[in-house]
Amino acid sequence: RNEDSSSSGHCLVLSRLANAVTPLWRLPYQEQLQVKYESQRKILQTLASRLEELGIDAQKPGGLCCPLQPVVPSPIINSYRNKSTFSVNRGPDGNPKTVGLYVGTGRERNIVCVKANRVENIPSKHKQVAQCYEEFISHSPLDSCILFHEGGHWRELVVRTTRCGHTMAIITFHPQQLGQEALATQKALLKEFFTSGPGAACALTSLYFQESTMTRCSHEQAPYQLLHGAPHIFEELLGLRFRISPDAFFQVNTAGAEVLYQAVGELCQAAGDTVLLDICCGTGTIGLSLAHQVSKVIGVEVVEKAVEDAEWNAAFNGISNCEFHSGKAEAVLPQLLASWEDARPLVAVVNPSRAGLHHRVVRAIRNCRAIRRLLYISCKPEGEAMRNFLELCCPPDPRKKLAGEPFAPVLAIPFDMFPHTVHCELVLLFTR
């Protein structure tokens, strides 16, 4: 009876994890798309109402701010993620060195770390690397770092894979009070495990180590240390080859990204003399995939290593009409656009994180008369992006230094980049 109870409890916690990470996994895929369509429709209704409050007549049929097309399905439904982040914490059995994903909340104080074996969107390769990492730390005399102030060392694992067959593993480690000699020992043990020990089965292309004393650290704050293999992995997308660094942004669904970028190219309506402004460009995927359509691409990206990747990608693919600027968009873009005198048509594409665009970026776009067409790609349109939409479309506001002619939303297309989850990538086309 105890064995049956244990097995039942294990299945229950696995189902809880699947429900938390991929809450739509039980629904047939067409029903998932309909659920997402309805959620995007509500977002556009909310935007229409908010615009009405600003005195803008934005009500279209169905109470939307603009026409909404059906959700574009993902070409791949299962195991589509090319990047997974695994935590280290106590499992349902109390093991403090469980590598997996969280179930529960900090508020309820019921967080447990559950292996991702039954999560539909994570590839088997990612699960294999996570299992090997758990095996390694289980034999380590060092504790896992669950709470920084309580000590411990072993922390997150990030796994990145590509369709080229490359696998990158990034292990985050809290050094606490360890000296350089002790740190060198741990790095040597990790390398040995993944190159000649049980972890060799993972066939890692790259193994990175990061000593981090914060929840998240950039390369500049805590450099990624290459322990084994190549410094980059490579991906092919729309006939181009892209180099990817440990912390560079790349759409998590590669096949879905190809569909998304092709649609972006069509929506830009870029003629041969157009200049494309690619804001939050990451490794340059959008700008480089559209470079053949336009006269020039200007990319802006905060992650310095991603800009290096973008420049390498342009050179490797023989693309010479691109330039990339490293720095925060709110610092780079106002300077770039304030003195804009180029007579060529200027189209902007923005693809920010969930935090949306800084208000200074929106202000710079709004006040640049040359930008008549703007594509906003949002992974969370109901969040901070909503504030961006309102600032782009509101009447001129001297208090916010929004002097330029307002934009108007004219078309919305959702893309299912995240099957089995409730998330959707929404492309909103603004014109003026």
CSV table of C-alpha atoms in Angstrom, one decimal:
chain,number,residue,atom,x,y,z
A,1,ARG,CA,0.0,0.0,0.0
A,2,ASN,CA,2.8,2.4,0.8
A,3,GLU,CA,4.4,1.7,-2.6
A,4,ASP,CA,1.1,2.4,-4.4
A,5,SER,CA,0.6,5.6,-2.4
A,6,SER,CA,4.1,6.8,-3.2
A,7,SER,CA,3.6,6.1,-6.9
A,8,SER,CA,0.2,7.8,-7.0
A,9,GLY,CA,1.7,10.9,-5.2
A,10,HIS,CA,4.6,11.0,-7.7
A,11,CYS,CA,2.1,11.0,-10.7
A,12,LEU,CA,0.1,13.7,-9.0
A,13,VAL,CA,3.0,16.0,-8.6
A,14,LEU,CA,4.1,15.4,-12.2
A,15,SER,CA,0.6,16.3,-13.3
A,16,ARG,CA,0.7,19.4,-11.1
A,17,LEU,CA,3.9,20.5,-12.9
A,18,ALA,CA,2.5,19.9,-16.3
A,19,ASN,CA,-0.6,21.9,-15.4
A,20,ALA,CA,1.6,24.7,-14.0
A,21,VAL,CA,4.1,24.9,-16.9
A,22,THR,CA,1.8,23.8,-19.8
A,23,PRO,CA,-1.8,24.4,-18.6
A,24,LEU,CA,-3.3,23.7,-22.0
A,25,TRP,CA,-1.6,20.4,-22.6
A,26,ARG,CA,-4.7,18.3,-22.2
A,27,LEU,CA,-6.6,20.2,-24.9
A,28,PRO,CA,-6.5,19.3,-28.6
A,29,TYR,CA,-4.3,21.8,-30.5
A,30,GLN,CA,-7.1,23.5,-32.4
A,31,GLU,CA,-8.9,24.1,-29.0
A,32,GLN,CA,-5.6,25.6,-27.7
A,33,LEU,CA,-5.5,28.0,-30.6
A,34,GLN,CA,-9.2,29.1,-29.9
A,35,VAL,CA,-8.4,29.7,-26.2
A,36,LYS,CA,-5.5,31.9,-27.3
A,37,TYR,CA,-7.6,33.7,-29.9
A,38,GLU,CA,-10.1,34.6,-27.2
A,39,SER,CA,-7.4,35.9,-24.8
A,40,GLN,CA,-5.9,38.1,-27.6
A,41,ARG,CA,-9.4,39.4,-28.5
A,42,LYS,CA,-9.9,40.5,-24.9
A,43,ILE,CA,-6.6,42.3,-24.9
A,44,LEU,CA,-7.6,44.3,-28.0
A,45,GLN,CA,-10.9,45.1,-26.4
A,46,THR,CA,-9.1,46.4,-23.4
A,47,LEU,CA,-6.8,48.5,-25.6
A,48,ALA,CA,-9.8,49.9,-27.4
A,49,SER,CA,-11.5,50.9,-24.1
A,50,ARG,CA,-8.3,52.5,-22.8
A,51,LEU,CA,-7.9,54.5,-26.0
A,52,GLU,CA,-11.6,55.6,-25.8
A,53,GLU,CA,-10.7,56.9,-22.3
A,54,LEU,CA,-8.1,59.1,-24.0
A,55,GLY,CA,-10.6,60.5,-26.3
A,56,ILE,CA,-9.6,58.4,-29.3
A,57,ASP,CA,-12.4,56.7,-31.3
A,58,ALA,CA,-10.8,53.2,-31.5
A,59,GLN,CA,-13.9,51.0,-31.5
A,60,LYS,CA,-13.9,48.6,-34.4
A,61,PRO,CA,-16.3,45.6,-35.0
A,62,GLY,CA,-16.5,43.4,-31.9
A,63,GLY,CA,-15.2,46.3,-29.7
A,64,LEU,CA,-11.6,45.7,-30.9
A,65,CYS,CA,-9.1,48.4,-31.5
A,66,CYS,CA,-8.2,46.8,-34.9
A,67,PRO,CA,-8.9,43.7,-36.9
A,68,LEU,CA,-7.6,40.5,-35.3
A,69,GLN,CA,-6.5,37.6,-37.5
A,70,PRO,CA,-6.7,34.0,-36.4
A,71,VAL,CA,-3.8,32.6,-34.3
A,72,VAL,CA,-1.0,31.4,-36.6
A,73,PRO,CA,-0.2,27.8,-35.4
A,74,SER,CA,3.3,26.6,-34.5
A,75,PRO,CA,4.8,24.2,-37.1
A,76,ILE,CA,6.0,22.1,-34.1
A,77,ILE,CA,3.7,21.4,-31.1
A,78,ASN,CA,5.8,19.2,-28.8
A,79,SER,CA,9.5,19.5,-27.7
A,80,TYR,CA,9.8,22.8,-29.5
A,81,ARG,CA,11.8,24.8,-26.9
A,82,ASN,CA,15.4,25.5,-27.8
A,83,LYS,CA,16.2,26.9,-24.3
A,84,SER,CA,15.2,25.6,-20.9
A,85,THR,CA,16.0,26.8,-17.4
A,86,PHE,CA,16.1,24.3,-14.6
A,87,SER,CA,16.2,25.2,-10.9
A,88,VAL,CA,17.9,23.3,-8.0
A,89,ASN,CA,15.8,22.9,-4.9
A,90,ARG,CA,14.0,20.4,-2.7
A,91,GLY,CA,12.0,17.8,-4.5
A,92,PRO,CA,8.7,16.2,-3.4
A,93,ASP,CA,10.8,13.5,-1.7
A,94,GLY,CA,12.7,16.1,0.2
A,95,ASN,CA,15.9,15.8,-1.9
A,96,PRO,CA,17.5,19.2,-1.8
A,97,LYS,CA,19.5,18.5,-4.9
A,98,THR,CA,16.5,18.0,-7.3
A,99,VAL,CA,17.0,19.6,-10.7
A,100,GLY,CA,13.7,20.5,-12.3
A,101,LEU,CA,10.9,23.1,-12.4
A,102,TYR,CA,9.0,24.7,-9.6
A,103,VAL,CA,5.5,23.9,-8.5
A,104,GLY,CA,3.8,26.0,-5.8
A,105,THR,CA,4.3,29.6,-4.7
A,106,GLY,CA,6.6,31.5,-2.3
A,107,ARG,CA,3.5,33.1,-0.7
A,108,GLU,CA,2.0,29.7,0.1
A,109,ARG,CA,5.4,28.4,1.1
A,110,ASN,CA,4.7,25.1,-0.8
A,111,ILE,CA,7.3,25.3,-3.5
A,112,VAL,CA,8.8,22.0,-4.6
A,113,CYS,CA,11.2,21.3,-7.5
A,114,VAL,CA,9.9,18.6,-9.8
A,115,LYS,CA,11.7,16.8,-12.6
A,116,ALA,CA,10.5,17.9,-16.1
A,117,ASN,CA,10.0,14.4,-17.4
A,118,ARG,CA,6.4,14.8,-18.5
A,119,VAL,CA,6.5,18.4,-19.6
A,120,GLU,CA,5.5,18.4,-23.3
A,121,ASN,CA,7.3,21.4,-24.6
A,122,ILE,CA,10.8,20.5,-23.3
A,123,PRO,CA,13.0,18.3,-25.6
A,124,SER,CA,14.4,15.0,-24.3
A,125,LYS,CA,17.9,16.4,-24.8
A,126,HIS,CA,17.2,19.1,-22.2
A,127,LYS,CA,15.8,16.5,-19.8
A,128,GLN,CA,18.9,14.3,-20.3
A,129,VAL,CA,21.3,17.2,-19.4
A,130,ALA,CA,19.2,18.1,-16.4
A,131,GLN,CA,19.3,14.5,-15.2
A,132,CYS,CA,23.0,14.3,-15.6
A,133,TYR,CA,23.5,17.6,-13.7
A,134,GLU,CA,21.4,16.2,-10.9
A,135,GLU,CA,23.6,13.1,-10.8
A,136,PHE,CA,26.7,15.2,-10.6
A,137,ILE,CA,25.6,17.4,-7.8
A,138,SER,CA,24.1,14.4,-5.9
A,139,HIS,CA,27.7,13.1,-5.5
A,140,SER,CA,29.2,16.5,-4.7
A,141,PRO,CA,30.1,17.3,-1.1
A,142,LEU,CA,28.9,20.9,-1.7
A,143,ASP,CA,25.3,21.8,-1.0
A,144,SER,CA,22.7,23.2,-3.3
A,145,CYS,CA,22.1,27.0,-2.9
A,146,ILE,CA,18.4,27.3,-2.1
A,147,LEU,CA,18.6,30.5,-0.2
A,148,PHE,CA,21.6,32.7,-0.7
A,149,HIS,CA,22.0,33.7,3.0
A,150,GLU,CA,21.9,30.0,4.1
A,151,GLY,CA,24.9,29.1,2.0
A,152,GLY,CA,25.2,26.3,-0.6
A,153,HIS,CA,26.6,26.5,-4.1
A,154,TRP,CA,24.8,24.6,-6.9
A,155,ARG,CA,22.2,26.6,-8.6
A,156,GLU,CA,20.5,26.9,-12.0
A,157,LEU,CA,21.1,25.0,-15.2
A,158,VAL,CA,20.3,26.5,-18.6
A,159,VAL,CA,20.3,24.2,-21.6
A,160,ARG,CA,20.2,25.6,-25.2
A,161,THR,CA,20.0,23.4,-28.3
A,162,THR,CA,19.8,24.0,-32.1
A,163,ARG,CA,18.5,22.2,-35.1
A,164,CYS,CA,22.1,21.8,-36.1
A,165,GLY,CA,22.5,19.3,-33.3
A,166,HIS,CA,24.4,21.6,-30.9
A,167,THR,CA,23.9,21.6,-27.2
A,168,MET,CA,25.1,24.3,-24.7
A,169,ALA,CA,24.9,23.8,-20.9
A,170,ILE,CA,25.3,26.8,-18.5
A,171,ILE,CA,25.7,26.0,-14.8
A,172,THR,CA,25.2,28.8,-12.3
A,173,PHE,CA,27.2,28.5,-9.1
A,174,HIS,CA,27.2,30.6,-5.9
A,175,PRO,CA,30.8,30.9,-4.8
A,176,GLN,CA,30.0,31.9,-1.2
A,177,GLN,CA,33.4,32.0,0.6
A,178,LEU,CA,35.2,29.5,-1.7
A,179,GLY,CA,38.7,30.4,-2.7
A,180,GLN,CA,40.0,30.2,-6.3
A,181,GLU,CA,41.7,26.8,-5.7
A,182,ALA,CA,38.4,25.3,-4.5
A,183,LEU,CA,36.5,26.9,-7.4
A,184,ALA,CA,39.1,25.5,-9.9
A,185,THR,CA,38.6,22.0,-8.4
A,186,GLN,CA,34.8,22.2,-8.9
A,187,LYS,CA,35.2,23.4,-12.5
A,188,ALA,CA,37.6,20.6,-13.2
A,189,LEU,CA,35.2,18.0,-11.8
A,190,LEU,CA,32.4,19.4,-13.9
A,191,LYS,CA,34.4,19.3,-17.0
A,192,GLU,CA,35.6,15.7,-16.3
A,193,PHE,CA,32.0,14.5,-15.6
A,194,PHE,CA,30.6,15.9,-18.9
A,195,THR,CA,33.5,15.0,-21.1
A,196,SER,CA,34.7,11.6,-19.8
A,197,GLY,CA,32.2,10.7,-17.1
A,198,PRO,CA,28.4,9.8,-17.2
A,199,GLY,CA,27.6,13.3,-18.5
A,200,ALA,CA,29.6,12.5,-21.7
A,201,ALA,CA,26.4,10.9,-23.0
A,202,CYS,CA,25.0,14.5,-23.4
A,203,ALA,CA,27.6,15.2,-26.1
A,204,LEU,CA,27.8,18.9,-25.1
A,205,THR,CA,29.0,21.3,-27.7
A,206,SER,CA,29.7,23.9,-25.0
A,207,LEU,CA,29.9,23.8,-21.2
A,208,TYR,CA,29.8,27.1,-19.4
A,209,PHE,CA,30.2,28.0,-15.7
A,210,GLN,CA,29.0,31.3,-14.1
A,211,GLU,CA,29.9,32.4,-10.6
A,212,SER,CA,26.9,34.4,-9.6
A,213,THR,CA,26.0,36.0,-6.3
A,214,MET,CA,22.7,37.4,-7.6
A,215,THR,CA,19.5,35.9,-9.0
A,216,ARG,CA,20.4,36.9,-12.5
A,217,CYS,CA,23.8,38.2,-13.8
A,218,SER,CA,24.8,39.5,-17.2
A,219,HIS,CA,28.2,38.5,-18.7
A,220,GLU,CA,29.5,41.9,-17.8
A,221,GLN,CA,28.5,41.3,-14.1
A,222,ALA,CA,29.8,37.7,-13.9
A,223,PRO,CA,31.5,36.4,-17.0
A,224,TYR,CA,30.5,33.1,-18.5
A,225,GLN,CA,33.5,30.8,-18.2
A,226,LEU,CA,33.9,28.2,-21.0
A,227,LEU,CA,34.9,24.9,-19.4
A,228,HIS,CA,34.7,22.8,-22.5
A,229,GLY,CA,33.9,22.9,-26.2
A,230,ALA,CA,33.1,25.8,-28.6
A,231,PRO,CA,32.3,29.3,-27.3
A,232,HIS,CA,29.1,29.4,-29.4
A,233,ILE,CA,26.4,27.2,-30.8
A,234,PHE,CA,24.9,27.7,-34.3
A,235,GLU,CA,21.4,27.7,-35.7
A,236,GLU,CA,20.0,27.9,-39.2
A,237,LEU,CA,16.9,30.1,-39.8
A,238,LEU,CA,15.4,31.1,-43.2
A,239,GLY,CA,18.5,30.1,-45.0
A,240,LEU,CA,20.9,32.0,-42.8
A,241,ARG,CA,23.3,30.8,-40.1
A,242,PHE,CA,23.3,32.4,-36.7
A,243,ARG,CA,25.9,32.3,-33.9
A,244,ILE,CA,24.5,32.2,-30.4
A,245,SER,CA,26.3,33.2,-27.2
A,246,PRO,CA,25.3,32.0,-23.7
A,247,ASP,CA,23.1,35.0,-22.8
A,248,ALA,CA,22.0,36.1,-26.3
A,249,PHE,CA,18.3,36.3,-27.0
A,250,PHE,CA,16.9,33.9,-29.6
A,251,GLN,CA,13.3,33.1,-30.1
A,252,VAL,CA,12.6,30.0,-28.0
A,253,ASN,CA,10.7,28.2,-30.9
A,254,THR,CA,12.9,28.2,-33.9
A,255,ALA,CA,10.4,26.8,-36.4
A,256,GLY,CA,7.8,29.3,-35.1
A,257,ALA,CA,10.3,32.1,-35.4
A,258,GLU,CA,10.6,31.4,-39.1
A,259,VAL,CA,6.9,31.8,-39.6
A,260,LEU,CA,6.9,35.0,-37.5
A,261,TYR,CA,9.7,36.7,-39.3
A,262,GLN,CA,8.3,35.9,-42.7
A,263,ALA,CA,5.0,37.6,-41.7
A,264,VAL,CA,7.0,40.6,-40.2
A,265,GLY,CA,8.7,41.0,-43.6
A,266,GLU,CA,5.4,41.1,-45.3
A,267,LEU,CA,3.8,43.6,-42.8
A,268,CYS,CA,6.8,45.9,-43.1
A,269,GLN,CA,5.9,46.6,-46.8
A,270,ALA,CA,9.5,47.6,-47.2
A,271,ALA,CA,10.6,48.8,-50.6
A,272,GLY,CA,14.2,48.7,-51.8
A,273,ASP,CA,15.0,52.2,-50.4
A,274,THR,CA,13.6,51.5,-46.9
A,275,VAL,CA,15.7,51.7,-43.7
A,276,LEU,CA,14.7,49.1,-41.2
A,277,LEU,CA,15.2,50.0,-37.5
A,278,ASP,CA,15.4,46.7,-35.5
A,279,ILE,CA,15.0,47.6,-31.8
A,280,CYS,CA,15.9,45.0,-29.2
A,281,CYS,CA,17.5,43.0,-32.0
A,282,GLY,CA,19.2,40.2,-30.1
A,283,THR,CA,21.5,38.3,-32.4
A,284,GLY,CA,20.1,40.2,-35.4
A,285,THR,CA,17.7,37.5,-36.6
A,286,ILE,CA,14.8,39.8,-37.7
A,287,GLY,CA,17.0,42.5,-39.3
A,288,LEU,CA,19.3,40.0,-41.1
A,289,SER,CA,16.4,37.9,-42.3
A,290,LEU,CA,14.9,41.0,-43.9
A,291,ALA,CA,18.1,42.7,-45.0
A,292,HIS,CA,17.6,41.6,-48.7
A,293,GLN,CA,14.3,43.5,-48.8
A,294,VAL,CA,15.7,46.9,-47.6
A,295,SER,CA,18.5,49.3,-48.3
A,296,LYS,CA,19.8,49.3,-44.7
A,297,VAL,CA,19.2,47.7,-41.3
A,298,ILE,CA,20.0,49.4,-38.0
A,299,GLY,CA,19.9,47.2,-35.0
A,300,VAL,CA,19.9,48.2,-31.3
A,301,GLU,CA,20.6,45.7,-28.5
A,302,VAL,CA,21.6,46.0,-24.8
A,303,VAL,CA,23.5,42.7,-24.5
A,304,GLU,CA,27.0,43.3,-25.8
A,305,LYS,CA,27.7,39.7,-26.7
A,306,ALA,CA,24.5,39.5,-28.7
A,307,VAL,CA,25.7,42.5,-30.7
A,308,GLU,CA,29.0,40.7,-31.4
A,309,ASP,CA,27.0,37.7,-32.5
A,310,ALA,CA,24.8,39.9,-34.8
A,311,GLU,CA,27.9,41.5,-36.4
A,312,TRP,CA,29.5,38.0,-36.9
A,313,ASN,CA,26.2,36.7,-38.3
A,314,ALA,CA,26.0,39.6,-40.8
A,315,ALA,CA,29.6,39.0,-42.0
A,316,PHE,CA,29.3,35.2,-42.2
A,317,ASN,CA,26.1,35.4,-44.2
A,318,GLY,CA,27.6,38.0,-46.6
A,319,ILE,CA,25.2,40.8,-45.5
A,320,SER,CA,26.8,44.2,-45.7
A,321,ASN,CA,23.9,46.6,-45.3
A,322,CYS,CA,23.5,46.2,-41.5
A,323,GLU,CA,24.9,48.1,-38.5
A,324,PHE,CA,24.4,47.3,-34.9
A,325,HIS,CA,24.6,49.5,-31.8
A,326,SER,CA,25.3,48.2,-28.4
A,327,GLY,CA,23.6,49.8,-25.3
A,328,LYS,CA,20.3,50.3,-23.7
A,329,ALA,CA,17.7,51.3,-26.3
A,330,GLU,CA,16.6,54.3,-24.1
A,331,ALA,CA,20.2,55.7,-24.3
A,332,VAL,CA,21.0,54.8,-27.9
A,333,LEU,CA,17.8,55.4,-29.8
A,334,PRO,CA,17.0,59.0,-28.8
A,335,GLN,CA,20.5,60.1,-30.0
A,336,LEU,CA,20.1,58.0,-33.2
A,337,LEU,CA,16.8,59.5,-34.1
A,338,ALA,CA,17.2,63.1,-32.8
A,339,SER,CA,19.5,63.9,-35.7
A,340,TRP,CA,17.8,61.7,-38.3
A,341,GLU,CA,17.9,63.4,-41.7
A,342,ASP,CA,17.8,60.5,-44.0
A,343,ALA,CA,15.1,60.9,-46.6
A,344,ARG,CA,14.6,57.2,-47.1
A,345,PRO,CA,11.4,55.6,-45.6
A,346,LEU,CA,12.0,54.4,-42.1
A,347,VAL,CA,10.2,51.3,-40.7
A,348,ALA,CA,10.6,50.3,-37.0
A,349,VAL,CA,10.3,46.8,-35.6
A,350,VAL,CA,10.5,46.4,-31.8
A,351,ASN,CA,10.7,43.1,-30.0
A,352,PRO,CA,11.2,43.9,-26.3
A,353,SER,CA,11.2,41.6,-23.3
A,354,ARG,CA,8.1,41.2,-21.1
A,355,ALA,CA,9.0,44.5,-19.4
A,356,GLY,CA,8.1,46.4,-22.6
A,357,LEU,CA,9.9,49.5,-24.0
A,358,HIS,CA,11.4,52.2,-21.8
A,359,HIS,CA,9.3,55.4,-22.0
A,360,ARG,CA,12.2,57.2,-23.6
A,361,VAL,CA,12.3,54.7,-26.4
A,362,VAL,CA,8.6,55.2,-27.1
A,363,ARG,CA,9.1,58.9,-27.0
A,364,ALA,CA,12.0,58.7,-29.5
A,365,ILE,CA,9.9,56.6,-31.9
A,366,ARG,CA,6.8,58.9,-31.4
A,367,ASN,CA,8.8,62.1,-32.0
A,368,CYS,CA,10.6,60.8,-35.1
A,369,ARG,CA,8.4,62.0,-38.1
A,370,ALA,CA,10.2,59.6,-40.5
A,371,ILE,CA,8.7,56.5,-38.8
A,372,ARG,CA,5.3,56.0,-40.4
A,373,ARG,CA,5.1,52.3,-39.8
A,374,LEU,CA,5.8,50.4,-36.6
A,375,LEU,CA,5.6,46.7,-35.8
A,376,TYR,CA,5.4,45.8,-32.1
A,377,ILE,CA,6.1,42.2,-31.3
A,378,SER,CA,5.0,41.4,-27.8
A,379,CYS,CA,5.2,38.2,-25.7
A,380,LYS,CA,3.0,39.8,-23.0
A,381,PRO,CA,0.7,42.4,-24.6
A,382,GLU,CA,-1.5,42.5,-21.5
A,383,GLY,CA,1.5,43.7,-19.4
A,384,GLU,CA,3.8,46.7,-19.6
A,385,ALA,CA,3.4,46.6,-23.4
A,386,MET,CA,-0.1,48.0,-22.9
A,387,ARG,CA,1.4,51.2,-21.5
A,388,ASN,CA,3.6,51.4,-24.6
A,389,PHE,CA,0.6,51.0,-26.9
A,390,LEU,CA,-1.2,53.9,-25.2
A,391,GLU,CA,1.8,56.2,-25.3
A,392,LEU,CA,2.2,55.5,-29.0
A,393,CYS,CA,-1.5,56.3,-29.7
A,394,CYS,CA,-2.4,59.0,-27.3
A,395,PRO,CA,-2.9,62.7,-28.3
A,396,PRO,CA,0.3,64.8,-28.1
A,397,ASP,CA,1.2,65.3,-24.4
A,398,PRO,CA,3.7,68.0,-23.5
A,399,ARG,CA,4.1,66.6,-20.0
A,400,LYS,CA,5.4,63.3,-21.3
A,401,LYS,CA,7.3,65.1,-24.2
A,402,LEU,CA,5.1,63.2,-26.7
A,403,ALA,CA,5.0,65.8,-29.4
A,404,GLY,CA,4.8,63.7,-32.6
A,405,GLU,CA,1.7,62.6,-34.5
A,406,PRO,CA,0.0,59.6,-32.8
A,407,PHE,CA,0.1,56.1,-34.2
A,408,ALA,CA,-3.0,54.0,-34.7
A,409,PRO,CA,-3.3,50.2,-34.5
A,410,VAL,CA,-4.4,48.8,-37.8
A,411,LEU,CA,-3.9,45.0,-37.6
A,412,ALA,CA,-3.1,42.4,-35.0
A,413,ILE,CA,-1.8,38.9,-35.7
A,414,PRO,CA,-1.2,36.4,-32.8
A,415,PHE,CA,1.5,33.7,-33.3
A,416,ASP,CA,1.5,30.5,-31.2
A,417,MET,CA,5.2,30.4,-30.3
A,418,PHE,CA,4.4,28.5,-27.1
A,419,PRO,CA,2.1,25.5,-27.6
A,420,HIS,CA,0.4,24.0,-24.5
A,421,THR,CA,0.9,27.2,-22.6
A,422,VAL,CA,-1.5,30.2,-22.3
A,423,HIS,CA,1.2,32.5,-23.8
A,424,CYS,CA,1.1,34.0,-27.3
A,425,GLU,CA,3.3,36.3,-29.4
A,426,LEU,CA,1.2,39.2,-30.6
A,427,VAL,CA,2.3,41.3,-33.6
A,428,LEU,CA,0.6,44.7,-33.6
A,429,LEU,CA,0.9,46.9,-36.7
A,430,PHE,CA,0.8,50.7,-36.1
A,431,THR,CA,0.7,53.3,-38.7
A,432,ARG,CA,0.3,57.1,-38.9
